[in-house]
Amino acid sequence: MRPEFFGIIRSPFLWGVIVLFAVLGQWASPYHLGIATQTMLYIALALAWAIVGGFAGQLSIAHNVFVALGALLASALFLRLGINMWVGLVLCAALSALIGVFFAYLDSKFSLGHLSFALVTLAFGEVGMLIVAGWDFVGGASGLSLPRDQGRLLNFEFGGARGYFWAALALATVYLLINYAILHSRLGFYLRTLRDNEAAAQAVGVYPFRNKAIAMAISAAMTSVAGTLYARFSNFVDPSFLASPTLSIEIILIATIGGLTTPLGPAVAAIVLVPFSELLRGWLGGQLPGLSHIIYGFLIVAVILASPRGLVPLLVKIFRQRGGKDVATISMQKGA
Amino acid sequence: MLEISGLHAGYGAVSVLHGVDFTLHQGAFLGLLGANNAGKSTIINCLSGVVRPTSGHIRFEGRELTGLAPHKITDMGLIQVPEGRLIFPQMSVLDNLKLGGGTKRAIAKRSDEMERVFALFPRLSERHTQMAGTMSGGEQQMLAIGRGLMGQPKVLMLDEPSLGLSPLFSQIIFAALKKLHEDGLTILCVEQNLNLTLAYSTSGVVLERGVIAVEGSGPELRDHPITRRAYLGL
Amino acid sequence: MDLFLQALSQGILVGGTYALIALGMAVIFSVSGMLNFAHGDFLLIGMYLAYAVFLSLNLDPYLSVLITFPVMCLAGAGLYVFLLKRLGASHLLMAVQLTLGLSFIAQNTLLLTFGGEPIRVPSVVETDLLLVGNVIIRTPQLIAFFAALLLSAAFYATLNFTDAGRRVRAVQQQPRAAALIGINVPLVRTLTFALGIGVLAIAAVLIIPGTSMAPAHGLRWTVIALITVVLGGMTNFVGIFIGALLIGASESLATLYVSGTLGMIVPYALFIALVLFRPEGILKRT
């Protein structure tokens, strides 16, 4: 672990923002808390994806499989077999990590290359969706409904909108720290070397499979855990949303719009985009469905053409030119 | 015929050429010589429009070439046979040649030109149905030159034609170039192989770290101290 | 046995159209190295355009292709000139992200314009049937298959036996040398994109009779095209045609013998198995 990491976890700016969010939660209405919770969960999903998609440069379109496992399988285990959701959460995260390692194994065994990896994972993403839709145990195409939350933490119940918001905020914070830790660790360094030139990295003794497998396992497990919390938060577990490759694409777009060279990229992009699209949906009240996704689409096109490394690195650059220095600047120094 | 003046070029932040001037006269067979990384290929790629010069002028028959797209320059009759041959591997010899003669200038006389290429390199005629990628290096070089000739060049530019070839094949290639030159073709040949090039060309230019170090006729250059310095890095 | 033949013939007929869609994707990949992850959404744009033409001019889909084909060609050319050309060859993954973004734009614009409910467009031949032995063949599928076969053959011949086709292959195999022998590489790429997307307009009207369309179907069509292209060996156009028939047949047989949605997994399983064990495609010799 490099000193930069400790610089970040001691950053008063970062903790200030997090504490501010937590305190604001005290007064927000349930409607706004719901949006905020969803935002935090998207931050968690985008950060989890970025470990593979950003650091390792592997465009996984199969992350909906891990969300589905965490959300649907953990709920099904609870509803059908009475398995405590905390246990389910761990089981599903472990299973996701295993599947992630399997993807990494495929990648290295068949030296898939970045483009084929995207292809194969998209196929897995579709397969995941189809399996969920055809498997009655996890609710098939119609989904599952969890019983009413009674606020028992031991049963993975967080009691109301505020509880879920705090839980999601804590999860997003932990994921942000994990991302920083990986970014500034030897693993993060190896992943970037592999991303930029796998042959050269191998020549200096970086093992592709081992490092990518670890990254994939961590990313998959984190995604699954966020999925479990999403399921409990939303009560009704909707497979057409949580198991669909469209969710993978949404995560990819959010993370890429923000920028993948720093953990702040996916986090900031989600903080801006998710509330925006939720509030938009609220204002339009069911009119103009899909408008927010159109905006995501245009944003990604604009970002890729104008600032391919994402919006946050661009903002940091502008900020730095004006002489400012904050947590973003620190994080950028080794981020590339 | 081809005038280069004050040519500067580079890749990103690295500048390779620092003001190159020379003139290629009609009917010349000029060797552009120098060690690795001297900037020889960069010059030829500037001439072809593949690399955009940062400053300087290239005039071909009085017309400014800088800024033109590669295919336009080729269509004007300034044709490059690239380093590493770059033939189309999954196409037959015949298709490779046809493609070379596909420009507006050349297409009308494509079959005549093909006869001449086959006369110059009978080996290509024997193998005209073979997939180009399955041929030997020397044969591929013949094909690359033949493909360039199909465009009916006024100036043929070659980038390291002897690279990776056996001495025997190198001799065959240069003998063919000499024959083309005797038939009136203007040739600019980038080469690292000093003796081979000077044995066949009429004059030479030696490039050293992005500038012209010395120019002159073959025998003059061969024993010139600067040539030796440029090559041996002394 | 009759059921088997029925399913097999239906699958093969459907596979013909898959081939057309996949060929469009493959030819774009071959000259640019880019995979268009919005390909299926462009197909749906083609279908909805035909629907819009039907609504406004009451034109049969088979005729509306005269209008939709040029429009889709322009869309393809624009996709390259305004977007993908600017990325350069070193950013193939960005092309994936960019086309995923386009897929979102296309899918949701269709949703906004036409709504999410599945739509059917009537056609003159929609309900016509043909009986061969005990096998029932739907006329539109027969038309689609032969049109696709004819177009694929024309495509193959153009690519291999004409100057224009040789230029495309030259750009595919060695773009640098192609420029040096006087080929206008950006123009060839633009025209290839135009045709690769334009052909989707034709595929669209071949699919329309008897098939419903909904904005959300785009991704599935993209995946079908992708797996067909990979099966065929990326740029091997004969392989892609055969791969498409294989996908069509396996899909059709799987729904017959494997129950429910799980049957839909069979083509993907086939694809994943093939990527793993024959990454070079079904036809290429090792």
mmCIF file of N, CA, C and O in Angstrom, chain A residues 57 59 61 106 110 114-115 119-120 122-124 126-127 130-131 133-134 245-246 249-250 252-253 256 288-290 293-294 297-298 300-301 304-305 308, chain C residues 29 33 35 37 82-83 86-87 92-94 96-98 100-102 104-105 108-109 111-112 219-220 223 226 230 261-262 264-265 268 271-272 275-276:
data_model
loop_
_atom_site.group_PDB
_atom_site.id
_atom_site.type_symbol
_atom_site.label_atom_id
_atom_site.label_comp_id
_atom_site.label_asym_id
_atom_site.label_seq_id
_atom_site.Cartn_x
_atom_site.Cartn_y
_atom_site.Cartn_z
ATOM 1 N N GLY A 57 -9.009 -2.822 -17.500
ATOM 2 C CA GLY A 57 -9.355 -2.525 -18.894
ATOM 3 C C GLY A 57 -10.141 -3.629 -19.573
ATOM 4 O O GLY A 57 -10.114 -3.763 -20.778
ATOM 5 N N LEU A 59 -13.656 -5.032 -20.512
ATOM 6 C CA LEU A 59 -15.009 -4.540 -20.591
ATOM 7 C C LEU A 59 -15.989 -5.682 -20.342
ATOM 8 O O LEU A 59 -16.461 -6.319 -21.274
ATOM 9 N N ILE A 61 -19.449 -7.240 -19.769
ATOM 10 C CA ILE A 61 -20.866 -6.900 -19.937
ATOM 11 C C ILE A 61 -21.697 -7.958 -19.220
ATOM 12 O O ILE A 61 -22.890 -8.077 -19.430
ATOM 13 N N LEU A 106 -11.252 -18.232 -18.500
ATOM 14 C CA LEU A 106 -11.536 -18.270 -19.933
ATOM 15 C C LEU A 106 -10.656 -17.269 -20.663
ATOM 16 O O LEU A 106 -10.064 -17.555 -21.700
ATOM 17 N N PHE A 110 -7.797 -18.868 -23.164
ATOM 18 C CA PHE A 110 -7.991 -18.716 -24.602
ATOM 19 C C PHE A 110 -7.493 -17.371 -25.101
ATOM 20 O O PHE A 110 -7.825 -16.970 -26.209
ATOM 21 N N HIS A 114 -9.145 -7.983 -25.470
ATOM 22 C CA HIS A 114 -10.167 -7.107 -24.908
ATOM 23 C C HIS A 114 -11.506 -7.201 -25.643
ATOM 24 O O HIS A 114 -12.559 -7.241 -25.040
ATOM 25 N N LEU A 115 -11.437 -7.253 -26.976
ATOM 26 C CA LEU A 115 -12.674 -7.226 -27.750
ATOM 27 C C LEU A 115 -13.459 -8.521 -27.580
ATOM 28 O O LEU A 115 -14.664 -8.515 -27.333
ATOM 29 N N LEU A 119 -17.242 -9.493 -26.019
ATOM 30 C CA LEU A 119 -18.194 -10.355 -26.719
ATOM 31 C C LEU A 119 -18.685 -11.504 -25.853
ATOM 32 O O LEU A 119 -19.891 -11.731 -25.713
ATOM 33 N N VAL A 120 -17.713 -12.228 -25.282
ATOM 34 C CA VAL A 120 -18.066 -13.418 -24.511
ATOM 35 C C VAL A 120 -18.883 -13.021 -23.287
ATOM 36 O O VAL A 120 -19.876 -13.671 -22.955
ATOM 37 N N LEU A 122 -20.810 -10.465 -22.980
ATOM 38 C CA LEU A 122 -22.166 -10.087 -23.384
ATOM 39 C C LEU A 122 -23.031 -11.340 -23.549
ATOM 40 O O LEU A 122 -24.189 -11.381 -23.104
ATOM 41 N N ALA A 123 -22.438 -12.367 -24.158
ATOM 42 C CA ALA A 123 -23.187 -13.623 -24.310
ATOM 43 C C ALA A 123 -23.547 -14.193 -22.944
ATOM 44 O O ALA A 123 -24.672 -14.638 -22.725
ATOM 45 N N PHE A 124 -22.580 -14.158 -21.996
ATOM 46 C CA PHE A 124 -22.882 -14.642 -20.651
ATOM 47 C C PHE A 124 -23.967 -13.797 -19.982
ATOM 48 O O PHE A 124 -24.800 -14.306 -19.252
ATOM 49 N N GLU A 126 -26.434 -12.295 -21.470
ATOM 50 C CA GLU A 126 -27.719 -12.742 -22.029
ATOM 51 C C GLU A 126 -28.131 -14.088 -21.439
ATOM 52 O O GLU A 126 -29.293 -14.293 -21.074
ATOM 53 N N VAL A 127 -27.156 -14.994 -21.363
ATOM 54 C CA VAL A 127 -27.450 -16.323 -20.821
ATOM 55 C C VAL A 127 -27.953 -16.199 -19.385
ATOM 56 O O VAL A 127 -28.932 -16.853 -18.998
ATOM 57 N N LEU A 130 -31.491 -15.219 -19.380
ATOM 58 C CA LEU A 130 -32.376 -16.308 -19.812
ATOM 59 C C LEU A 130 -32.513 -17.372 -18.725
ATOM 60 O O LEU A 130 -33.600 -17.918 -18.507
ATOM 61 N N ILE A 131 -31.394 -17.669 -18.042
ATOM 62 C CA ILE A 131 -31.461 -18.667 -16.967
ATOM 63 C C ILE A 131 -32.410 -18.187 -15.870
ATOM 64 O O ILE A 131 -33.268 -18.929 -15.397
ATOM 65 N N ALA A 133 -34.855 -16.097 -16.154
ATOM 66 C CA ALA A 133 -36.243 -16.105 -16.629
ATOM 67 C C ALA A 133 -36.817 -17.515 -16.677
ATOM 68 O O ALA A 133 -38.027 -17.707 -16.556
ATOM 69 N N GLY A 134 -35.951 -18.529 -16.847
ATOM 70 C CA GLY A 134 -36.456 -19.885 -16.981
ATOM 71 C C GLY A 134 -36.370 -20.704 -15.700
ATOM 72 O O GLY A 134 -36.666 -21.895 -15.688
ATOM 73 N N PRO A 245 -28.882 -7.562 -19.168
ATOM 74 C CA PRO A 245 -27.603 -6.984 -19.594
ATOM 75 C C PRO A 245 -27.699 -5.457 -19.740
ATOM 76 O O PRO A 245 -26.681 -4.778 -19.700
ATOM 77 N N THR A 246 -28.922 -4.947 -19.900
ATOM 78 C CA THR A 246 -29.077 -3.495 -19.963
ATOM 79 C C THR A 246 -28.531 -2.824 -18.711
ATOM 80 O O THR A 246 -27.946 -1.738 -18.774
ATOM 81 N N ILE A 249 -24.861 -2.552 -19.074
ATOM 82 C CA ILE A 249 -24.504 -1.450 -19.978
ATOM 83 C C ILE A 249 -24.672 -0.118 -19.256
ATOM 84 O O ILE A 249 -23.837 0.780 -19.370
ATOM 85 N N GLU A 250 -25.745 -0.002 -18.483
ATOM 86 C CA GLU A 250 -25.974 1.242 -17.746
ATOM 87 C C GLU A 250 -24.797 1.517 -16.811
ATOM 88 O O GLU A 250 -24.283 2.648 -16.749
ATOM 89 N N ILE A 252 -21.752 0.389 -17.101
ATOM 90 C CA ILE A 252 -20.571 0.711 -17.916
ATOM 91 C C ILE A 252 -20.620 2.169 -18.345
ATOM 92 O O ILE A 252 -19.621 2.895 -18.266
ATOM 93 N N LEU A 253 -21.768 2.606 -18.816
ATOM 94 C CA LEU A 253 -21.867 3.977 -19.316
ATOM 95 C C LEU A 253 -21.631 4.980 -18.194
ATOM 96 O O LEU A 253 -20.872 5.934 -18.352
ATOM 97 N N THR A 256 -17.954 4.965 -17.254
ATOM 98 C CA THR A 256 -17.091 5.515 -18.309
ATOM 99 C C THR A 256 -17.289 7.012 -18.469
ATOM 100 O O THR A 256 -16.340 7.749 -18.733
ATOM 101 N N LEU A 288 -42.660 10.158 -21.426
ATOM 102 C CA LEU A 288 -41.335 10.088 -22.023
ATOM 103 C C LEU A 288 -40.438 9.043 -21.350
ATOM 104 O O LEU A 288 -39.387 9.350 -20.804
ATOM 105 N N PRO A 289 -40.836 7.765 -21.372
ATOM 106 C CA PRO A 289 -39.993 6.747 -20.768
ATOM 107 C C PRO A 289 -38.659 6.663 -21.506
ATOM 108 O O PRO A 289 -38.594 6.890 -22.705
ATOM 109 N N GLY A 290 -37.607 6.371 -20.778
ATOM 110 C CA GLY A 290 -36.315 6.135 -21.434
ATOM 111 C C GLY A 290 -35.537 7.387 -21.752
ATOM 112 O O GLY A 290 -34.450 7.319 -22.299
ATOM 113 N N HIS A 293 -32.045 7.430 -20.332
ATOM 114 C CA HIS A 293 -31.081 6.578 -21.035
ATOM 115 C C HIS A 293 -30.619 7.211 -22.338
ATOM 116 O O HIS A 293 -29.485 7.026 -22.765
ATOM 117 N N ILE A 294 -31.495 7.952 -22.977
ATOM 118 C CA ILE A 294 -31.073 8.679 -24.184
ATOM 119 C C ILE A 294 -29.998 9.681 -23.808
ATOM 120 O O ILE A 294 -28.979 9.816 -24.490
ATOM 121 N N GLY A 297 -26.784 8.030 -23.237
ATOM 122 C CA GLY A 297 -26.198 7.686 -24.537
ATOM 123 C C GLY A 297 -25.483 8.870 -25.152
ATOM 124 O O GLY A 297 -24.337 8.761 -25.592
ATOM 125 N N PHE A 298 -26.154 10.009 -25.173
ATOM 126 C CA PHE A 298 -25.528 11.199 -25.758
ATOM 127 C C PHE A 298 -24.302 11.613 -24.945
ATOM 128 O O PHE A 298 -23.288 12.032 -25.503
ATOM 129 N N ILE A 300 -22.280 9.696 -23.215
ATOM 130 C CA ILE A 300 -21.118 8.827 -23.446
ATOM 131 C C ILE A 300 -20.481 9.154 -24.791
ATOM 132 O O ILE A 300 -19.263 9.194 -24.930
ATOM 133 N N VAL A 301 -21.319 9.417 -25.800
ATOM 134 C CA VAL A 301 -20.778 9.768 -27.115
ATOM 135 C C VAL A 301 -19.952 11.049 -26.997
ATOM 136 O O VAL A 301 -18.802 11.121 -27.464
ATOM 137 N N ILE A 304 -16.664 10.388 -24.983
ATOM 138 C CA ILE A 304 -15.649 9.614 -25.710
ATOM 139 C C ILE A 304 -15.013 10.467 -26.806
ATOM 140 O O ILE A 304 -13.811 10.394 -27.055
ATOM 141 N N LEU A 305 -15.801 11.304 -27.442
ATOM 142 C CA LEU A 305 -15.221 12.131 -28.507
ATOM 143 C C LEU A 305 -14.416 13.299 -27.950
ATOM 144 O O LEU A 305 -13.392 13.677 -28.507
ATOM 145 N N PRO A 308 -11.842 11.394 -23.746
ATOM 146 C CA PRO A 308 -12.000 9.941 -23.662
ATOM 147 C C PRO A 308 -11.677 9.372 -22.280
ATOM 148 O O PRO A 308 -12.093 8.272 -21.967
ATOM 149 N N PHE C 29 -16.691 -4.772 -39.426
ATOM 150 C CA PHE C 29 -15.554 -5.188 -38.614
ATOM 151 C C PHE C 29 -14.310 -5.371 -39.483
ATOM 152 O O PHE C 29 -13.208 -4.966 -39.115
ATOM 153 N N GLY C 33 -12.016 -2.956 -37.906
ATOM 154 C CA GLY C 33 -11.650 -3.601 -36.652
ATOM 155 C C GLY C 33 -12.636 -3.294 -35.530
ATOM 156 O O GLY C 33 -12.390 -3.628 -34.390
ATOM 157 N N LEU C 35 -16.399 -3.542 -33.683
ATOM 158 C CA LEU C 35 -17.644 -4.286 -33.595
ATOM 159 C C LEU C 35 -18.736 -3.319 -33.161
ATOM 160 O O LEU C 35 -18.582 -2.594 -32.179
ATOM 161 N N PHE C 37 -21.813 -2.626 -31.399
ATOM 162 C CA PHE C 37 -22.708 -3.190 -30.398
ATOM 163 C C PHE C 37 -24.111 -2.589 -30.477
ATOM 164 O O PHE C 37 -24.978 -2.930 -29.684
ATOM 165 N N PHE C 82 -18.906 10.666 -38.548
ATOM 166 C CA PHE C 82 -19.038 11.604 -37.429
ATOM 167 C C PHE C 82 -18.593 11.018 -36.093
ATOM 168 O O PHE C 82 -18.283 11.750 -35.170
ATOM 169 N N LEU C 83 -18.613 9.685 -35.981
ATOM 170 C CA LEU C 83 -18.297 9.115 -34.669
ATOM 171 C C LEU C 83 -17.065 8.213 -34.677
ATOM 172 O O LEU C 83 -16.028 8.557 -34.142
ATOM 173 N N ARG C 86 -13.375 9.144 -35.750
ATOM 174 C CA ARG C 86 -12.597 10.015 -34.879
ATOM 175 C C ARG C 86 -11.887 9.271 -33.767
ATOM 176 O O ARG C 86 -11.066 9.846 -33.059
ATOM 177 N N LEU C 87 -12.267 8.014 -33.560
ATOM 178 C CA LEU C 87 -11.647 7.274 -32.467
ATOM 179 C C LEU C 87 -10.266 6.771 -32.835
ATOM 180 O O LEU C 87 -9.395 6.672 -31.994
ATOM 181 N N LEU C 92 -10.296 0.550 -29.884
ATOM 182 C CA LEU C 92 -11.375 -0.359 -30.254
ATOM 183 C C LEU C 92 -12.366 -0.554 -29.110
ATOM 184 O O LEU C 92 -13.551 -0.727 -29.338
ATOM 185 N N LEU C 93 -11.860 -0.511 -27.866
ATOM 186 C CA LEU C 93 -12.780 -0.685 -26.744
ATOM 187 C C LEU C 93 -13.688 0.523 -26.594
ATOM 188 O O LEU C 93 -14.843 0.402 -26.196
ATOM 189 N N MET C 94 -13.153 1.699 -26.919
ATOM 190 C CA MET C 94 -14.009 2.879 -26.861
ATOM 191 C C MET C 94 -15.112 2.788 -27.895
ATOM 192 O O MET C 94 -16.213 3.283 -27.682
ATOM 193 N N VAL C 96 -16.588 0.112 -28.576
ATOM 194 C CA VAL C 96 -17.612 -0.714 -27.928
ATOM 195 C C VAL C 96 -18.473 0.160 -27.018
ATOM 196 O O VAL C 96 -19.704 0.141 -27.082
ATOM 197 N N GLN C 97 -17.804 0.957 -26.181
ATOM 198 C CA GLN C 97 -18.566 1.792 -25.254
ATOM 199 C C GLN C 97 -19.428 2.796 -26.008
ATOM 200 O O GLN C 97 -20.582 3.043 -25.645
ATOM 201 N N LEU C 98 -18.861 3.339 -27.081
ATOM 202 C CA LEU C 98 -19.615 4.325 -27.843
ATOM 203 C C LEU C 98 -20.843 3.691 -28.492
ATOM 204 O O LEU C 98 -21.946 4.249 -28.440
ATOM 205 N N LEU C 100 -22.348 1.017 -27.488
ATOM 206 C CA LEU C 100 -23.307 0.681 -26.424
ATOM 207 C C LEU C 100 -24.151 1.915 -26.094
ATOM 208 O O LEU C 100 -25.362 1.818 -25.876
ATOM 209 N N GLY C 101 -23.488 3.080 -26.079
ATOM 210 C CA GLY C 101 -24.223 4.328 -25.851
ATOM 211 C C GLY C 101 -25.237 4.578 -26.951
ATOM 212 O O GLY C 101 -26.386 4.956 -26.688
ATOM 213 N N LEU C 102 -24.829 4.331 -28.198
ATOM 214 C CA LEU C 102 -25.756 4.505 -29.322
ATOM 215 C C LEU C 102 -26.946 3.569 -29.183
ATOM 216 O O LEU C 102 -28.075 3.920 -29.529
ATOM 217 N N PHE C 104 -28.306 2.566 -26.452
ATOM 218 C CA PHE C 104 -29.234 3.192 -25.496
ATOM 219 C C PHE C 104 -30.047 4.288 -26.169
ATOM 220 O O PHE C 104 -31.261 4.391 -25.970
ATOM 221 N N ILE C 105 -29.360 5.127 -26.955
ATOM 222 C CA ILE C 105 -30.058 6.228 -27.625
ATOM 223 C C ILE C 105 -31.128 5.674 -28.562
ATOM 224 O O ILE C 105 -32.291 6.088 -28.526
ATOM 225 N N ASN C 108 -34.158 3.765 -26.773
ATOM 226 C CA ASN C 108 -35.092 4.592 -26.015
ATOM 227 C C ASN C 108 -35.758 5.653 -26.877
ATOM 228 O O ASN C 108 -36.855 6.101 -26.559
ATOM 229 N N THR C 109 -35.102 6.038 -27.971
ATOM 230 C CA THR C 109 -35.776 6.942 -28.903
ATOM 231 C C THR C 109 -36.943 6.214 -29.563
ATOM 232 O O THR C 109 -38.030 6.774 -29.736
ATOM 233 N N LEU C 111 -38.536 3.796 -28.195
ATOM 234 C CA LEU C 111 -39.521 3.660 -27.119
ATOM 235 C C LEU C 111 -40.360 4.934 -26.984
ATOM 236 O O LEU C 111 -41.582 4.882 -26.858
ATOM 237 N N LEU C 112 -39.677 6.082 -27.034
ATOM 238 C CA LEU C 112 -40.375 7.361 -26.929
ATOM 239 C C LEU C 112 -41.324 7.581 -28.099
ATOM 240 O O LEU C 112 -42.417 8.110 -27.944
ATOM 241 N N LEU C 219 -30.878 -5.468 -28.355
ATOM 242 C CA LEU C 219 -29.701 -6.141 -27.809
ATOM 243 C C LEU C 219 -29.658 -7.610 -28.222
ATOM 244 O O LEU C 219 -28.606 -8.148 -28.542
ATOM 245 N N ARG C 220 -30.836 -8.235 -28.236
ATOM 246 C CA ARG C 220 -30.863 -9.655 -28.602
ATOM 247 C C ARG C 220 -30.426 -9.852 -30.050
ATOM 248 O O ARG C 220 -29.674 -10.760 -30.363
ATOM 249 N N VAL C 223 -26.739 -9.535 -30.210
ATOM 250 C CA VAL C 223 -26.053 -10.736 -29.742
ATOM 251 C C VAL C 223 -26.107 -11.823 -30.806
ATOM 252 O O VAL C 223 -25.112 -12.511 -31.065
ATOM 253 N N LEU C 226 -23.542 -10.927 -33.341
ATOM 254 C CA LEU C 226 -22.194 -11.125 -32.812
ATOM 255 C C LEU C 226 -21.807 -12.592 -32.790
ATOM 256 O O LEU C 226 -20.730 -12.973 -33.240
ATOM 257 N N VAL C 230 -18.765 -14.373 -34.892
ATOM 258 C CA VAL C 230 -17.669 -15.100 -34.255
ATOM 259 C C VAL C 230 -17.634 -16.549 -34.722
ATOM 260 O O VAL C 230 -16.588 -17.103 -35.039
ATOM 261 N N THR C 261 -37.850 -21.281 -21.612
ATOM 262 C CA THR C 261 -36.806 -20.303 -21.891
ATOM 263 C C THR C 261 -35.427 -20.938 -21.953
ATOM 264 O O THR C 261 -34.538 -20.417 -22.600
ATOM 265 N N LEU C 262 -35.261 -22.066 -21.240
ATOM 266 C CA LEU C 262 -33.935 -22.671 -21.240
ATOM 267 C C LEU C 262 -33.516 -23.051 -22.653
ATOM 268 O O LEU C 262 -32.341 -23.056 -22.988
ATOM 269 N N MET C 264 -33.849 -21.317 -25.168
ATOM 270 C CA MET C 264 -33.256 -20.159 -25.823
ATOM 271 C C MET C 264 -31.767 -20.032 -25.518
ATOM 272 O O MET C 264 -31.050 -19.285 -26.163
ATOM 273 N N ILE C 265 -31.319 -20.756 -24.498
ATOM 274 C CA ILE C 265 -29.906 -20.662 -24.125
ATOM 275 C C ILE C 265 -29.019 -21.450 -25.086
ATOM 276 O O ILE C 265 -27.853 -21.129 -25.263
ATOM 277 N N TYR C 268 -26.585 -19.773 -27.422
ATOM 278 C CA TYR C 268 -25.506 -19.094 -26.709
ATOM 279 C C TYR C 268 -24.490 -20.101 -26.188
ATOM 280 O O TYR C 268 -23.285 -19.866 -26.236
ATOM 281 N N PHE C 271 -22.397 -21.054 -28.910
ATOM 282 C CA PHE C 271 -21.452 -19.975 -29.200
ATOM 283 C C PHE C 271 -20.288 -20.005 -28.221
ATOM 284 O O PHE C 271 -19.116 -19.978 -28.619
ATOM 285 N N ILE C 272 -20.617 -20.083 -26.927
ATOM 286 C CA ILE C 272 -19.546 -20.038 -25.934
ATOM 287 C C ILE C 272 -18.624 -21.242 -26.109
ATOM 288 O O ILE C 272 -17.405 -21.124 -26.099
ATOM 289 N N VAL C 275 -16.431 -20.525 -29.135
ATOM 290 C CA VAL C 275 -15.383 -19.537 -28.876
ATOM 291 C C VAL C 275 -14.245 -20.193 -28.107
ATOM 292 O O VAL C 275 -13.070 -19.947 -28.346
ATOM 293 N N LEU C 276 -14.626 -21.074 -27.189
ATOM 294 C CA LEU C 276 -13.614 -21.683 -26.343
ATOM 295 C C LEU C 276 -12.798 -22.737 -27.070
ATOM 296 O O LEU C 276 -11.602 -22.840 -26.895
#
